Amino acid sequence: MFALQRDRWILWLPVGMIVGAAAWLLAARDPPIWIGPLCFVLGTSGAIGFAAWPSTQATGWGVDLRRCLAGLCALAAASGLGASAAQLRVVSVAQSAFSGGEAPVRVEGWVVANDASDNGPRLRLLVRSIEGVESPPRYVRMSVSDAGLLSPGRAARCRGVLGPPAGPLAPGGYDFARRAYFERLGATGFAFGRCRPIAIEPPPSWLDRQRLWLAAVRADLAAAIYDAAPYRGGAIAAALVAGDRSLIDEETNIALRDSGLGHLLSVSGIHMGVVGGLVFAMLLWTLSLIPPIALRVPVKKVAAVGALIVLAAYLIVSGSSVPAIRAFVMACVAFGAILLDRPAISMRGLALAALVVVMIFPESVLEPGFQMSFAATMALVALFEMLKRAPHEPALPTPGPIIGALQATTRGIGGVLLISFVAGLATDPFAIYHFQRFAVYSLPANLITAPIMSFLVAPMAAAAAILAPFGLADPALELMASALDLIAAVGQTFGERPEAVRAVPRPPEIAFVLCVVALLWACLWRGALRWGALPIFAASLALYVAAPRPVLAFDADLRAIYARDNDRWTLLAKEGRSTFARDRLGSMLGLAPAEIERLAPPEACSEGLCQWRRPAGDIFLVRDPGQSEQACIARAIVLTSAAMPDGYAQRCRLGVLIDAQSLALLGGATITETPLGPRVARAWSADTQRPWTPAVASADQE
């Protein structure tokens, strides 16, 4: 059993890099600058030293011990390398912090993208100037009522309110501020009225001018696709080809997301795989039919080079998003293996792809897209290794045409079912941890749409690309849009079912980490050692089931407050257009959208004071400071967006007091009852000081 793992130890080095990068990014404060390089140097020296240690015996416990120590040192070196990559990435994207304010300011810049949202268009601007700011951020994003003529590449002037990107909504929530920092998105806000086009000179940087030109080309390409094939199918086609999702309506977005088909809208691994595989197969089959070429040229390598060229062009046209770049790196590794006469599908190739991605984008290790794509690919490669016939096994006898056709059909259907099941099983823990929901009908929906994507959408897209220079692409685009409209109809059929989305509470960090370790253990080892993942997964599941559920959850602006008494939830939410805080907090607590809509507000609630009565201690929301004395009850939990008198919590012997200062410094929270009293978990801790945290941004601005 242990002899089978002789060449598998190296597969854990990318895991060490991921752990090092994640630990550096999740630290409360910037770690010392020397810690990453020191771990790398000491780990590398130790690994080389133990590996080269002279020994008079070829086997024995001493040799095995030195090998284990060398492997541990190599893991430490990989962790140091990952931490160093994260540190260099943070320094490379650093820019002046932006604190913002309530006063409207004038913003001038060039439109880079039109980011679609549920509440309307959001323009991403390459900033030229911001009124009253000497060192403006590189990018800002502004919500507008109507984008009008402001397509990507054009200059615009907006007047609105800007502020720093928001941090996590609640403990364990998604940290948009960290993602915005690495995207160099320094401010977000909303514009008053419409942004106006202006005539100004292009940016001084040549690279910025090329970026704007490419954005304009992508916008024109998306518009041309939509003109040739309007309505829902054409909008999805524009998103797949040009990466522009602004044309897709909200209803289609929700239907595809709830049916488990939302991944089809963002250019990522599945699209790179379909495009690369289609081009590779077409070139390979075409060149193999030409005897002078097939007999003199390695057509498989020529096809691999052609697929890489097409994928590079597709990456540029689609917008070069981080998921697309990650998928392109993985495709380069796969086709590079073909050029080097190595197996294209192997766990070592996947490990190399992970290593390259972590070196280029170390911040992506915390993103759900990175984790889910590599988890699914790793599980499928492990499945491929398990099903692969050993070289010494005799070949099966060749069946007749009828039996052969039946066997091929059965293997094809069974293979699609097995692949979808394994990929879904590998990604479900990440979906539950990050989104607290999973689509019940994801498996059947993907089984139905996978052949449509592979045999209709991708070939029609390739035909449209070939015919476009001759002005004959419209029929192919119409067929492509029709196929995509069929996919949207499948998503609507499954996504509109009342039981389509299952909400579950967010698991504790330790349970999630153990589940990931179990997945890695089962995929990276060989043979019977894989079964060691079962007790690890059982421990993860036990911790998840036994985790206490909070009795109170709220965001920093008190836009949504959830309180629980036994198993009954109540909700107090501000009325308004945006329900983001309400829906996101509810999903973290394991509440489905339909359940959230049915939640009632607290029974005792007035304009100045709301009260939730509980045996363990009442909960109060104080809106009017003049009514604070009514909440002065022992063991009570008091929330307020106002400043409370000094000594109020001690005088009233409150269990917890969350006031305006606490909300501004620490953000939202969840409160859990324990035998020792209420335990408060905040969105960010008091000692957190990273370049992307609001406290640091405000301090730097001052």
XYZ file of C-alpha atoms in Angstrom:
702
model
C 0.000 0.000 0.000
C 2.780 2.428 0.877
C 4.844 1.438 -2.155
C 2.032 2.752 -4.383
C 2.555 6.260 -2.979
C 6.207 6.488 -4.005
C 5.561 9.020 -6.775
C 2.555 10.736 -5.141
C 4.341 12.752 -2.453
C 5.137 15.551 -4.861
C 1.415 16.154 -5.471
C 1.137 17.672 -1.986
C 3.555 20.522 -2.793
C 0.855 22.663 -4.510
C -1.343 22.002 -1.473
C 1.446 23.408 0.689
C 1.645 26.476 -1.559
C -2.113 26.999 -1.323
C -1.978 26.712 2.481
C 0.902 29.195 2.671
C -0.827 31.755 0.441
C -4.143 31.371 2.286
C -2.499 31.690 5.700
C -0.707 34.881 4.628
C -3.885 36.418 3.208
C -6.095 35.454 6.173
C -3.717 36.734 8.862
C -5.130 39.562 10.972
C -2.050 41.712 10.295
C 0.635 41.690 7.629
C 3.087 38.930 8.592
C 6.788 39.832 8.778
C 8.340 40.333 5.373
C 10.977 37.714 6.031
C 8.773 34.819 7.133
C 7.900 33.507 3.654
C 11.446 33.558 2.197
C 12.833 32.132 5.449
C 10.426 29.178 5.372
C 11.276 28.576 1.722
C 15.058 28.665 2.260
C 15.040 26.581 5.445
C 12.543 24.091 4.038
C 14.479 23.674 0.799
C 17.777 23.266 2.649
C 16.257 20.708 5.008
C 14.661 18.730 2.179
C 17.938 18.599 0.213
C 19.903 17.745 3.334
C 17.691 14.853 4.417
C 17.437 13.523 0.849
C 21.213 13.603 0.367
C 22.051 12.176 3.825
C 24.517 9.318 3.291
C 23.276 5.885 4.347
C 24.858 2.463 4.312
C 21.472 0.763 3.927
C 19.010 1.112 1.071
C 15.985 0.316 3.245
C 15.040 0.459 6.896
C 13.258 2.686 9.380
C 16.082 5.241 9.266
C 15.718 5.687 5.503
C 11.936 5.963 5.811
C 12.279 8.534 8.600
C 14.648 10.695 6.544
C 12.257 10.536 3.588
C 9.353 11.646 5.761
C 11.409 14.508 7.215
C 12.497 15.542 3.723
C 8.847 15.549 2.611
C 7.819 17.700 5.590
C 10.628 20.153 4.837
C 9.510 20.295 1.199
C 5.960 21.109 2.349
C 7.333 23.897 4.564
C 9.286 25.254 1.581
C 6.158 25.157 -0.587
C 4.193 27.010 2.111
C 6.908 29.668 2.271
C 6.809 30.011 -1.516
C 3.031 30.474 -1.456
C 3.291 33.096 1.294
C 6.018 34.933 -0.638
C 3.884 34.934 -3.787
C 0.960 36.423 -1.828
C 3.203 39.061 -0.309
C 4.610 40.113 -3.694
C 1.117 40.216 -5.170
C -0.128 42.521 -2.390
C 2.772 44.905 -2.974
C 2.353 44.872 -6.770
C -1.304 46.007 -6.694
C -0.976 48.519 -3.834
C -2.491 51.962 -4.365
C -3.644 54.907 -2.297
C -6.595 54.167 -0.031
C -9.877 55.956 -0.682
C -12.168 56.802 2.233
C -14.972 58.598 0.383
C -17.805 60.494 2.027
C -21.433 61.480 1.757
C -20.801 64.540 -0.407
C -21.191 63.994 -4.166
C -18.036 64.274 -6.272
C -17.289 64.522 -9.971
C -15.562 61.511 -11.523
C -13.959 61.452 -14.959
C -12.572 58.399 -16.680
C -12.937 55.807 -19.392
C -15.503 53.008 -19.333
C -13.764 49.649 -19.080
C -16.779 47.404 -18.556
C -20.491 47.388 -17.888
C -20.964 45.018 -14.957
C -24.511 43.705 -14.883
C -26.347 43.475 -11.547
C -29.852 42.841 -10.270
C -30.328 46.572 -9.638
C -29.197 47.884 -13.011
C -25.957 48.594 -14.871
C -22.721 49.334 -13.034
C -19.987 51.116 -14.963
C -16.369 50.283 -14.196
C -14.233 53.323 -14.955
C -10.499 53.677 -15.498
C -10.117 56.840 -13.434
C -8.731 60.060 -14.873
C -9.636 62.289 -11.938
C -11.886 62.479 -8.874
C -12.890 65.853 -7.539
C -10.915 66.714 -4.408
C -8.692 63.599 -4.511
C -5.004 64.015 -5.328
C -4.193 60.310 -5.723
C -7.350 58.635 -7.043
C -7.655 54.837 -7.279
C -7.072 53.157 -10.605
C -10.650 51.879 -11.023
C -14.038 52.819 -9.580
C -17.442 51.249 -10.073
C -20.629 53.304 -10.160
C -24.236 52.148 -10.319
C -26.245 54.141 -12.858
C -29.914 54.182 -13.775
C -29.128 53.858 -17.485
C -25.792 53.364 -19.234
C -27.112 55.048 -22.393
C -24.411 55.504 -25.020
C -21.562 54.825 -22.610
C -20.209 51.637 -24.073
C -16.769 50.305 -23.071
C -13.912 52.388 -24.451
C -15.695 55.761 -24.237
C -14.849 58.589 -21.834
C -17.453 59.621 -19.271
C -18.127 62.122 -16.516
C -20.274 61.082 -13.551
C -21.411 62.847 -10.421
C -22.207 60.697 -7.445
C -21.205 59.349 -4.054
C -18.204 57.065 -3.666
C -16.915 54.982 -0.786
C -14.413 52.203 -0.163
C -15.473 48.665 -1.144
C -17.490 46.926 1.555
C -15.998 44.212 3.708
C -17.733 41.000 4.808
C -21.409 41.343 5.679
C -21.158 39.012 8.680
C -18.614 36.627 10.223
C -17.411 34.249 7.542
C -19.066 36.264 4.792
C -17.505 37.014 1.439
C -14.873 39.764 1.674
C -15.523 41.892 -1.394
C -13.012 44.494 -0.175
C -10.189 41.961 -0.468
C -11.181 40.982 -3.995
C -11.525 44.646 -5.003
C -8.053 45.378 -3.635
C -6.443 42.832 -5.949
C -8.536 44.084 -8.877
C -7.333 47.630 -8.017
C -10.965 48.670 -7.640
C -10.536 51.444 -5.111
C -14.093 52.758 -4.723
C -17.714 51.884 -5.405
C -20.834 54.034 -5.322
C -23.783 55.362 -7.273
C -24.257 58.209 -9.719
C -26.913 60.900 -9.641
C -28.739 60.711 -12.927
C -26.942 59.570 -16.026
C -23.230 59.707 -16.685
C -22.374 61.934 -19.636
C -19.943 61.177 -22.467
C -17.086 63.671 -22.734
C -14.301 64.356 -25.224
C -10.892 63.915 -23.616
C -7.567 62.558 -24.755
C -6.887 58.818 -24.413
C -4.916 57.600 -21.394
C -1.171 58.290 -21.539
C -0.246 54.639 -20.985
C 0.009 52.524 -24.143
C -1.206 49.464 -22.238
C -4.281 51.339 -21.016
C -5.076 52.453 -24.549
C -4.887 48.877 -25.782
C -7.066 47.734 -22.891
C -9.733 50.296 -23.801
C -9.521 49.354 -27.478
C -10.023 45.705 -26.585
C -12.980 46.596 -24.332
C -14.577 48.494 -27.227
C -13.999 45.545 -29.587
C -15.604 43.166 -27.105
C -18.613 45.480 -26.698
C -19.023 45.738 -30.476
C -18.727 41.958 -30.794
C -21.396 41.413 -28.115
C -23.697 43.928 -29.825
C -23.186 42.267 -33.222
C -24.005 38.835 -31.781
C -27.141 40.180 -30.110
C -28.240 41.960 -33.290
C -27.835 38.753 -35.298
C -29.648 36.657 -32.661
C -31.688 38.825 -30.294
C -33.578 37.840 -27.159
C -32.462 35.399 -24.504
C -30.303 33.044 -26.559
C -28.358 35.869 -28.183
C -27.711 37.506 -24.814
C -26.233 34.260 -23.463
C -24.189 33.860 -26.665
C -22.740 37.355 -26.145
C -21.777 36.379 -22.593
C -20.087 33.159 -23.738
C -18.137 34.710 -26.607
C -17.354 38.250 -25.437
C -17.771 37.873 -21.673
C -20.470 40.600 -21.635
C -23.315 39.593 -19.304
C -25.085 42.963 -19.283
C -27.613 41.821 -21.925
C -28.954 38.894 -19.875
C -32.151 39.694 -18.002
C -32.529 39.064 -14.274
C -35.076 36.273 -14.704
C -32.694 34.219 -16.842
C -29.833 34.790 -14.402
C -31.926 33.561 -11.479
C -33.262 30.528 -13.377
C -29.793 29.388 -14.476
C -28.353 29.948 -10.998
C -31.119 28.059 -9.183
C -30.924 25.132 -11.608
C -27.155 24.751 -11.190
C -26.346 26.101 -14.666
C -25.013 29.486 -13.581
C -21.454 28.393 -14.332
C -22.308 28.469 -18.049
C -22.500 32.281 -18.001
C -18.906 32.953 -16.938
C -16.014 32.043 -19.197
C -14.155 29.379 -17.217
C -12.920 25.824 -17.385
C -15.891 24.262 -19.139
C -15.749 26.768 -22.003
C -11.973 26.527 -22.367
C -12.283 22.745 -22.340
C -15.024 22.660 -24.978
C -13.292 25.177 -27.263
C -9.839 23.655 -26.864
C -11.088 20.100 -27.272
C -13.167 20.963 -30.336
C -10.319 22.772 -32.089
C -7.838 20.034 -31.180
C -10.146 17.287 -32.499
C -10.975 19.170 -35.720
C -7.312 19.860 -36.504
C -6.258 16.324 -35.606
C -8.920 14.674 -37.755
C -8.416 17.058 -40.682
C -4.625 16.736 -40.771
C -4.827 12.961 -40.334
C -6.867 12.737 -43.557
C -4.059 14.338 -45.589
C -1.440 11.584 -46.172
C 1.558 13.829 -47.026
C 1.084 15.710 -43.772
C 0.047 12.770 -41.596
C 3.101 10.722 -42.643
C 5.693 13.483 -42.197
C 4.413 15.814 -39.464
C 3.401 14.990 -35.870
C -0.206 16.056 -36.395
C -1.093 15.607 -32.725
C 1.435 18.234 -31.703
C 0.368 20.564 -34.515
C -3.234 20.240 -33.325
C -2.147 21.020 -29.761
C -0.342 24.185 -30.910
C -3.381 25.243 -32.949
C -5.678 24.699 -29.961
C -3.396 26.817 -27.763
C -3.426 29.665 -30.297
C -7.226 29.606 -30.521
C -7.552 29.460 -26.732
C -5.222 32.454 -26.354
C -7.371 34.432 -28.783
C -10.534 33.340 -26.966
C -8.993 34.395 -23.640
C -8.292 37.899 -24.962
C -11.679 38.329 -26.644
C -13.616 37.064 -23.612
C -12.113 39.675 -21.304
C -9.267 37.779 -19.610
C -11.098 37.279 -16.328
C -9.279 35.466 -13.523
C -11.320 32.220 -13.946
C -10.603 32.315 -17.692
C -6.889 32.861 -17.109
C -6.852 30.010 -14.611
C -8.570 27.715 -17.121
C -6.148 28.822 -19.847
C -3.158 27.943 -17.652
C -4.620 24.488 -17.065
C -5.187 24.081 -20.822
C -1.581 25.121 -21.484
C -0.374 22.442 -19.106
C -2.571 19.792 -20.765
C -1.583 20.657 -24.342
C 2.020 21.240 -23.262
C 2.055 17.653 -22.002
C 1.048 16.518 -25.502
C 3.929 18.529 -26.990
C 6.335 16.831 -24.557
C 4.891 13.362 -25.213
C 3.420 13.142 -21.736
C -0.135 12.136 -20.774
C -2.430 15.143 -21.054
C -4.710 13.967 -18.229
C -2.637 13.346 -15.123
C -2.550 14.422 -11.512
C 0.942 15.846 -11.996
C -0.315 18.080 -14.799
C -3.067 19.344 -12.523
C -0.535 19.933 -9.747
C 1.647 21.937 -12.129
C -1.355 24.016 -13.205
C -2.213 24.739 -9.558
C 1.385 25.753 -8.878
C 1.415 28.190 -11.810
C -1.947 29.720 -10.882
C -0.928 30.211 -7.254
C 2.315 31.879 -8.332
C 0.469 34.316 -10.644
C -2.765 34.872 -8.685
C -2.177 33.763 -5.070
C -5.313 35.630 -3.938
C -7.455 33.255 -6.012
C -6.900 30.425 -3.497
C -9.619 32.042 -1.344
C -12.076 32.368 -4.228
C -14.852 29.791 -4.685
C -14.080 29.512 -8.415
C -10.503 28.361 -7.826
C -11.474 25.864 -5.152
C -14.429 24.377 -7.017
C -12.698 24.104 -10.396
C -9.594 22.399 -9.023
C -11.661 20.146 -6.730
C -13.825 18.967 -9.630
C -10.827 18.437 -11.916
C -8.884 16.601 -9.210
C -11.799 14.258 -8.520
C -12.261 13.540 -12.239
C -8.550 12.833 -12.746
C -8.629 10.463 -9.760
C -11.668 8.754 -11.317
C -9.807 8.484 -14.633
C -6.841 6.870 -12.852
C -9.080 4.358 -11.113
C -10.908 3.354 -14.306
C -7.840 3.237 -16.532
C -6.930 -0.268 -17.656
C -3.550 -1.471 -16.470
C -0.966 -2.079 -19.259
C -0.570 -5.766 -18.371
C -4.301 -6.533 -18.525
C -5.420 -8.367 -21.687
C -7.664 -6.506 -24.109
C -11.307 -7.485 -24.308
C -12.502 -9.279 -27.477
C -13.878 -7.022 -30.192
C -17.704 -7.218 -30.260
C -19.888 -7.120 -33.337
C -21.277 -3.852 -34.730
C -24.633 -4.050 -32.919
C -23.207 -5.121 -29.577
C -20.371 -2.636 -30.000
C -22.797 0.215 -30.666
C -24.870 -0.715 -27.622
C -21.767 -0.941 -25.442
C -20.483 2.409 -26.707
C -23.857 4.052 -26.042
C -24.039 2.552 -22.555
C -20.473 3.620 -21.761
C -21.154 7.119 -23.051
C -24.317 7.632 -21.003
C -22.801 5.982 -17.952
C -19.643 8.058 -18.320
C -21.588 11.330 -18.453
C -23.635 10.312 -15.407
C -20.545 9.266 -13.473
C -18.587 12.398 -14.397
C -21.447 14.706 -13.419
C -21.986 12.844 -10.150
C -18.304 12.886 -9.148
C -17.810 16.540 -10.108
C -20.941 17.545 -8.198
C -19.896 15.528 -5.167
C -16.460 17.191 -5.146
C -17.812 20.741 -5.439
C -20.797 20.480 -3.070
C -18.738 21.125 0.116
C -17.416 24.369 -1.375
C -20.882 25.430 -2.549
C -22.281 24.811 0.935
C -19.426 26.676 2.644
C -19.365 29.729 0.370
C -22.994 30.022 -0.747
C -24.911 27.963 1.859
C -27.076 26.560 -0.893
C -27.013 23.949 -3.593
C -29.225 23.286 -6.564
C -31.234 20.092 -6.110
C -31.614 19.575 -9.857
C -28.044 20.466 -10.799
C -27.210 16.906 -11.896
C -30.143 16.354 -14.304
C -29.907 19.924 -15.613
C -26.203 19.550 -16.424
C -26.756 16.095 -17.923
C -29.317 17.529 -20.339
C -27.337 20.642 -21.267
C -23.868 19.073 -21.594
C -24.578 17.451 -24.999
C -26.218 20.672 -26.209
C -23.114 22.663 -25.282
C -20.711 20.141 -26.802
C -22.533 19.186 -30.014
C -24.531 22.319 -30.878
C -23.255 25.463 -29.169
C -19.511 24.905 -29.573
C -19.600 23.774 -33.255
C -21.899 26.666 -34.196
C -19.613 29.115 -32.401
C -16.638 27.737 -34.327
C -18.571 27.933 -37.614
C -19.565 31.537 -36.855
C -15.933 32.460 -36.176
C -14.850 30.932 -39.501
C -17.665 32.537 -41.507
C -17.581 35.965 -39.840
C -14.842 37.446 -42.119
C -17.067 36.665 -45.108
C -20.214 38.148 -43.551
C -21.929 34.751 -43.378
C -21.958 34.205 -39.603
C -25.624 35.039 -38.962
C -27.093 31.550 -39.644
C -24.538 29.915 -37.345
C -25.161 32.512 -34.633
C -28.911 31.976 -34.896
C -28.492 28.225 -34.450
C -26.127 28.845 -31.524
C -28.635 31.226 -29.921
C -31.443 28.715 -30.426
C -29.417 26.029 -28.650
C -28.632 28.426 -25.807
C -32.286 29.385 -25.580
C -33.031 25.677 -25.166
C -30.471 25.554 -22.337
C -32.155 28.564 -20.710
C -35.510 26.796 -21.026
C -34.051 23.746 -19.267
C -32.741 26.010 -16.517
C -36.111 27.713 -16.201
C -37.923 24.368 -16.002
C -35.763 23.139 -13.132
C -34.952 26.483 -11.473
C -38.551 27.589 -11.036
C -39.480 24.515 -9.027
C -40.199 25.485 -5.392
C -37.779 22.842 -4.108
C -35.025 23.686 -6.645
C -32.757 25.441 -4.124
C -31.869 23.879 -0.798
C -30.457 26.230 1.824
C -28.203 24.888 4.590
C -26.403 26.670 7.445
C -22.811 27.692 6.934
C -20.442 25.030 8.347
C -17.724 25.933 10.860
C -14.250 26.530 9.477
C -12.798 23.430 11.124
C -15.514 21.224 9.583
C -14.858 22.711 6.135
C -11.083 22.255 6.452
C -11.489 18.607 7.487
C -13.795 17.988 4.530
C -11.212 19.483 2.148
C -8.470 17.334 3.732
C -10.651 14.257 3.234
C -11.156 15.141 -0.440
C -7.417 15.662 -0.949
C -6.599 12.435 0.874
C -9.010 10.417 -1.271
C -7.764 11.883 -4.574
C -4.004 12.288 -4.110
C -3.178 8.874 -2.618
C -3.489 5.544 -4.388
C -4.932 2.171 -3.472
C -6.375 1.259 -0.082
C -4.845 4.332 1.543
C -7.667 6.348 -0.045
C -10.085 4.871 2.493
C -8.336 6.869 5.206
C -10.452 9.800 4.025
C -13.606 8.240 5.496
C -12.860 8.911 9.207
C -11.728 12.443 8.340
C -14.957 13.104 6.461
C -16.984 11.548 9.306
C -15.323 13.923 11.778
C -16.124 16.856 9.491
C -19.758 15.817 9.224
C -20.042 15.341 12.991
C -18.657 18.820 13.671
C -21.059 20.309 11.135
C -24.112 18.612 12.645
C -23.116 19.477 16.223
C -22.256 23.126 15.497
C -24.460 25.536 17.519
C -26.715 27.833 15.504
C -26.774 31.578 16.245
C -29.712 33.253 17.942
C -29.082 36.656 16.355
C -27.480 37.842 13.114
C -27.260 41.344 11.629
C -25.156 43.447 9.255
C -23.192 46.620 9.976
C -25.982 48.950 8.798
C -28.753 46.979 10.552
C -30.503 46.567 7.212
C -31.494 43.029 8.207
C -31.790 41.540 11.706
C -32.545 37.840 12.186
C -33.517 36.562 15.645
C -34.298 32.968 16.613
C -36.296 31.498 19.460
C -35.983 27.704 19.423
C -36.481 26.896 15.711
C -38.604 29.926 14.823
C -36.921 32.816 13.025
C -38.156 36.389 12.845
C -36.844 39.076 10.533
C -36.682 42.847 10.757
C -35.525 44.296 7.432
C -35.428 47.814 6.063
C -37.701 48.493 3.165
C -35.948 49.459 -0.042
C -34.939 48.388 -3.471
C -31.961 46.277 -2.457
C -32.502 43.065 -0.495
C -28.873 41.949 -0.643
C -28.239 42.066 3.117
C -31.500 40.259 3.875
C -30.940 37.474 1.336
C -27.242 36.987 2.050
C -27.632 36.838 5.817
C -30.596 34.514 5.448
C -28.671 32.092 3.263
C -25.789 32.011 5.779
C -28.315 30.942 8.407
C -29.689 28.187 6.177
C -32.893 29.938 5.098
C -34.128 29.504 1.539
C -35.471 32.560 -0.356
C -39.030 31.265 -0.072
C -38.623 30.893 3.713
C -37.241 34.429 4.040
C -40.288 35.846 2.309
C -42.553 34.161 4.877
C -40.698 35.376 7.993
C -42.671 37.742 10.201
C -41.263 40.756 12.098
C -41.134 40.756 15.926
C -44.468 41.156 17.659
C -43.372 44.019 19.922
C -41.973 46.600 17.514
C -42.555 50.351 17.285
C -40.777 53.203 15.528
C -38.401 53.728 18.437
C -37.970 50.259 19.968
C -38.271 46.605 18.893
C -38.216 43.716 21.331
C -37.731 39.960 20.889
C -38.762 38.084 24.054
C -36.632 35.029 24.892
C -36.174 32.918 28.059
C -32.394 33.341 27.945
C -32.637 37.134 27.696
C -34.576 39.596 25.599
C -33.201 41.231 22.457
C -33.800 44.947 21.846
C -33.311 47.167 18.813
C -33.169 50.767 20.032
C -33.931 53.229 17.253
C -34.756 56.188 19.507
C -32.056 56.846 22.163
C -34.773 58.324 24.363
C -36.240 54.833 24.813
C -32.969 53.194 25.823
C -34.100 52.828 29.439
C -36.808 50.384 28.365
C -34.022 48.075 27.179
C -32.135 48.376 30.477
C -32.736 44.760 31.543
C -30.218 42.295 32.896
C -28.802 39.763 30.390
C -30.468 41.600 27.491
C -28.870 41.977 24.062
C -29.142 45.572 22.842
C -28.592 46.725 19.256
C -28.574 50.371 18.276
C -27.142 52.562 15.555
C -26.895 55.463 18.017
C -24.287 56.317 20.650
C -25.297 55.091 24.115
C -24.421 56.839 27.408
C -21.168 55.927 29.125
C -21.542 53.046 31.565
C -24.935 52.053 30.166
C -24.016 48.373 29.665
C -22.510 48.038 33.172
C -25.378 49.835 34.879
C -27.994 47.668 33.151
C -25.866 44.484 33.426
C -26.488 43.770 29.757
C -25.428 40.541 28.160
C -24.249 42.283 24.959
C -24.293 45.895 23.765
C -23.738 46.675 20.091
C -23.771 50.440 19.485
C -22.819 52.812 16.667
C -19.099 52.762 17.460
C -19.020 48.970 17.609
C -20.862 48.660 14.288
C -18.508 51.124 12.579
C -15.341 49.408 13.832
C -16.266 45.713 13.752
C -19.197 45.459 11.315
C -22.002 42.922 11.540
C -22.128 39.958 13.900
C -23.696 36.687 14.885
C -24.492 35.917 18.518
C -24.637 32.341 19.802
C -25.838 31.174 23.209
C -23.296 29.110 25.173
C -23.239 27.802 28.770
C -20.865 30.668 29.607
C -23.129 33.316 28.107
C -23.592 34.921 24.695
C -20.672 34.489 22.281
C -20.311 37.327 19.769
C -18.553 36.772 16.428
C -17.885 39.928 14.424
C -17.381 40.442 10.695
C -13.793 41.479 11.359
C -11.847 41.399 14.597
C -10.594 44.469 16.435
C -6.941 43.708 15.653
C -7.458 43.164 11.908
C -5.311 45.587 9.931
C -4.726 44.650 6.321
C -4.444 46.964 3.291
C -8.000 46.108 2.198
C -9.780 46.543 5.570
C -11.901 49.682 6.072
C -10.088 50.664 9.272
C -6.737 50.734 7.497
C -8.191 52.636 4.562
C -9.590 55.309 6.848
C -6.359 55.597 8.805
C -4.278 55.914 5.645
C -6.574 58.575 4.262
C -6.324 60.614 7.464
